[in-house]
Structure formats: structure tokens, C-alpha cells
C-alpha positions in Angstrom: 13.6 -20.9 -9.7 9.9 -20.8 -11.0 9.3 -18.1 -7.9 11.3 -15.6 -10.1 8.2 -15.6 -12.0 5.8 -14.6 -10.1 5.2 -11.3 -10.9 2.0 -9.5 -11.4 2.3 -8.4 -14.8 3.1 -11.7 -16.3 0.1 -13.0 -14.5 -2.2 -10.7 -16.0 -0.6 -12.2 -19.5 -1.7 -15.8 -18.6 -5.3 -14.0 -17.2 -5.8 -12.5 -21.0 -5.0 -16.1 -22.4 -7.1 -17.6 -20.0 -9.9 -15.4 -21.4 -9.0 -15.9 -25.0 -9.5 -19.5 -24.6 -12.4 -20.0 -22.4 -14.6 -21.6 -24.7 -12.2 -23.8 -26.4 -10.9 -27.5 -25.8 -7.6 -28.4 -25.2 -7.3 -30.1 -28.5 -8.3 -26.4 -30.0 -5.6 -24.9 -28.1 -3.0 -26.8 -28.9 -3.3 -25.9 -32.7 -2.5 -22.1 -32.0 0.4 -20.3 -31.7 0.1 -19.5 -27.9 -0.1 -22.8 -26.7 3.1 -23.1 -25.3 2.8 -20.1 -23.4 -0.3 -21.2 -21.8 0.9 -24.4 -20.9 3.7 -22.3 -19.6 1.5 -20.2 -17.7 -0.6 -23.0 -16.3 2.7 -24.8 -14.8 3.6 -21.2 -13.1 0.4 -20.6 -11.3 -0.2 -24.2 -10.1 3.4 -24.0 -8.4 2.2 -20.3 -7.1 -0.9 -21.5 -5.5 0.9 -24.4 -3.9 3.6 -22.1 -2.0 0.5 -19.8 -1.3 -0.8 -22.5 0.6 2.8 -23.0 2.3 3.4 -19.4 3.1 -0.3 -17.6 2.8 -0.8 -14.0 2.6 3.0 -13.0 2.8 3.4 -14.3 -0.6 0.9 -11.4 -2.2 3.7 -8.5 -2.0 6.2 -10.8 -4.1 3.9 -10.2 -7.2 4.8 -6.4 -6.8 8.8 -6.7 -7.1 11.7 -8.1 -8.9 13.1 -11.3 -7.1 16.8 -12.2 -6.9 18.3 -15.4 -5.9 17.6 -14.2 -2.2 14.3 -13.6 -2.5 13.4 -16.9 -4.7 15.4 -18.9 -2.0 13.5 -17.6 1.1 10.0 -18.6 -1.0 10.9 -21.8 -1.6 12.8 -22.4 1.7 11.1 -20.0 4.2 11.7 -16.2 4.9 14.5 -15.5 6.8 16.8 -18.7 5.8 19.0 -16.9 3.4 22.3 -16.0 5.1 24.2 -12.9 4.2 27.5 -11.1 5.5 26.8 -8.4 8.0 30.1 -7.8 8.9 33.4 -9.4 7.8 34.3 -10.6 11.7 31.2 -11.9 12.5 30.6 -14.0 9.7 26.9 -14.6 8.6 23.4 -13.7 10.1 19.6 -14.2 8.8 18.5 -10.9 7.6 14.7 -11.2 9.5 15.1 -14.1 12.1 11.9 -14.4 14.3 13.0 -12.1 17.0 14.1 -9.1 14.9 10.2 -9.9 13.5 8.9 -9.6 16.9 10.9 -6.5 17.4 9.4 -4.5 14.2 5.6 -6.0 15.2 6.3 -4.8 18.7 7.8 -1.3 17.4 4.8 -0.8 15.3 2.0 -1.5 17.7 4.0 1.1 20.1 4.4 3.8 17.1 0.2 3.5 16.5 -0.6 3.5 20.1 0.9 7.0 20.6 -1.9 10.0 20.5 0.8 12.4 19.5 3.3 10.7 17.0 7.1 12.3 17.2 7.7 15.1 15.5 9.3 14.4 12.4 9.7 10.7 13.0 7.5 8.6 10.5 6.7 4.8 11.8 9.9 3.4 9.6 12.0 5.6 11.4 11.0 4.8 14.5 11.0 1.3 13.8 14.9 1.7 12.5 16.1 3.6 15.7 14.2 0.9 18.0 15.5 -2.5 16.0 18.3 -4.3 17.7 20.0 -4.5 15.0 20.7 -2.1 12.0 18.5 -2.6 8.8 17.8 0.1 6.0 14.7 1.9 5.2 14.5 -0.2 2.4 14.7 -3.2 4.1 12.4 -2.5 7.2 9.6 -1.2 4.6 9.8 -4.3 2.2 9.6 -6.4 5.7 6.3 -4.7 7.0 4.9 -5.4 3.5 5.7 -9.2 4.1 4.4 -8.9 7.4 1.0 -7.3 6.2 1.7 -3.9 8.3 0.6 -0.6 6.9 3.9 1.4 5.8 1.4 4.8 5.7 3.4 5.9 2.2 6.8 5.7 4.1 9.4 6.0 1.1 12.7 4.2 0.8 14.5 7.7 1.5 13.9 9.7 4.4 11.2 12.8 3.7 13.9 15.8 4.9 16.5 14.2 2.7 14.4 13.9 -0.2 14.0 17.6 0.5 17.7 18.3 1.0 16.7 19.4 4.2 20.0 18.5 7.1 18.8 20.0 10.2 18.1 17.5 13.4 16.8 20.9 15.3 14.3 22.3 12.7 11.2 21.0 10.6 10.9 22.4 7.5 7.8 23.9 8.3 9.7 25.9 11.0 12.1 26.9 8.6 9.4 28.0 5.8 8.2 30.4 8.4 11.5 31.8 9.2 11.7 32.2 5.5 8.3 34.4 5.2 8.9 36.1 7.9 12.8 37.0 7.2 11.2 37.8 3.3 8.7 40.1 5.0 10.9 41.9 7.3 13.4 42.7 4.6 10.3 43.5 2.5 9.4 46.8 4.6 11.2 50.5 4.2 14.1 50.5 6.9 13.2 53.5 9.5 15.0 56.8 8.8 18.6 57.0 10.0 19.3 53.5 8.7 21.0 53.2 5.6 20.9 50.5 3.0 24.8 49.6 4.2 23.5 49.1 7.7 20.4 48.3 9.9 18.2 45.2 9.6 19.7 44.4 6.3 22.7 43.3 7.6 21.7 41.8 10.7 18.9 39.6 8.8 20.6 38.8 5.4 18.2 37.4 3.0 18.4 33.4 2.8 18.9 32.2 -0.7 
């Protein structure tokens, strides 16, 4: 599959060869040790631009990712045409059918319209929660890039999971404030009559 070789790092090499042979004729290029690579690059780029005319801007993000059989198949046959098993009992389904693409776009637009964004919920998580079919963050981010939508720097893992934060009640900022207040409280001298075995240090043990 030629589409497996649609890779930016490889295209940069082809570009350098093109610059190297810019002022040479084909007969001169054929005498060099790089002719086969030059010829190979010519055919790959010709195929890429043919696919670009057919697919459009969706093909550009593919240059940034390594591609497996699924991605290559969809470049050749259309996005959403590769069938995957979603559940043993349900058989197969298209990963991103047109209606799911429409849901993603609609949820994306909804999120942008919020004057005050949902606290602790980035755009990918908002879309993930609203889709009618479960899709992972990585799948959503990849599809957003395919559709030319801004991911606003979202990553494949949730921010709170990356920080080891598991609470669904308090945000990391609030937890940090709690830590600071308790540290400040513990650093003060206890009032007279309260020994080290009791008092506020037994009520507010220092977080570790």
C-alpha cells in the first residue's frame, strides 16, 4: 500500500533530493547513486497528490502518523469503510460512520458556544460523553484532526489521570489550596493547653 509511506519525514527526504538535482537533466540523475530513490519518491508523491485531489484536506494529518492496515485501507477506500469488531455479540461496525461524524461536529460546536466552559471538562471529554457510541479519547482526537477541528492541545489521556488525581468532586486547584491551608495551619504554634499529642494536629493531620 503506497499510502503507508505518506509520511512527512520521508517527504522531506524526497524534497532534499529534488533540490539536489534541481539543475540536472534526467540523464545526469540516472548516473547518480540516488536515482532509484529519486524515482521512488516521484511515484509516491504522484500517488499522494492523486489521493489528495480525491480526499482533500483530511489527508494532510496522515503525514504526521504512522499508518497500519486500517488507516491505509481507509485512505484508499474512504474514511469509515474499515470494519472493526466492536463486540463479540454485535458483530462489526464502521468506526466513524457519517452520523457519528455529525455528532462529533455538533458536540464540538456546542462546546465552543459555552461562554463558561464546563469546569474540569475539556473539549474531548465533552465530546466523549455526548457521543451515542463509545469511542476512546485517542480515537476522538485523531478524528478531530482528520476533520480539521481544533483539539486545543488535548492529549490522549485525561489531565487528571496524568496527575494521579482521582477525585470527581474537587479539582486539582482546590486540592492544592487545601494542602496549602493545612500546611499553614500546622506550621502555627498551638494555643496553650494543647499538647503535641492532641489539638489541631490530631484533627488536621498533615497530608503526605
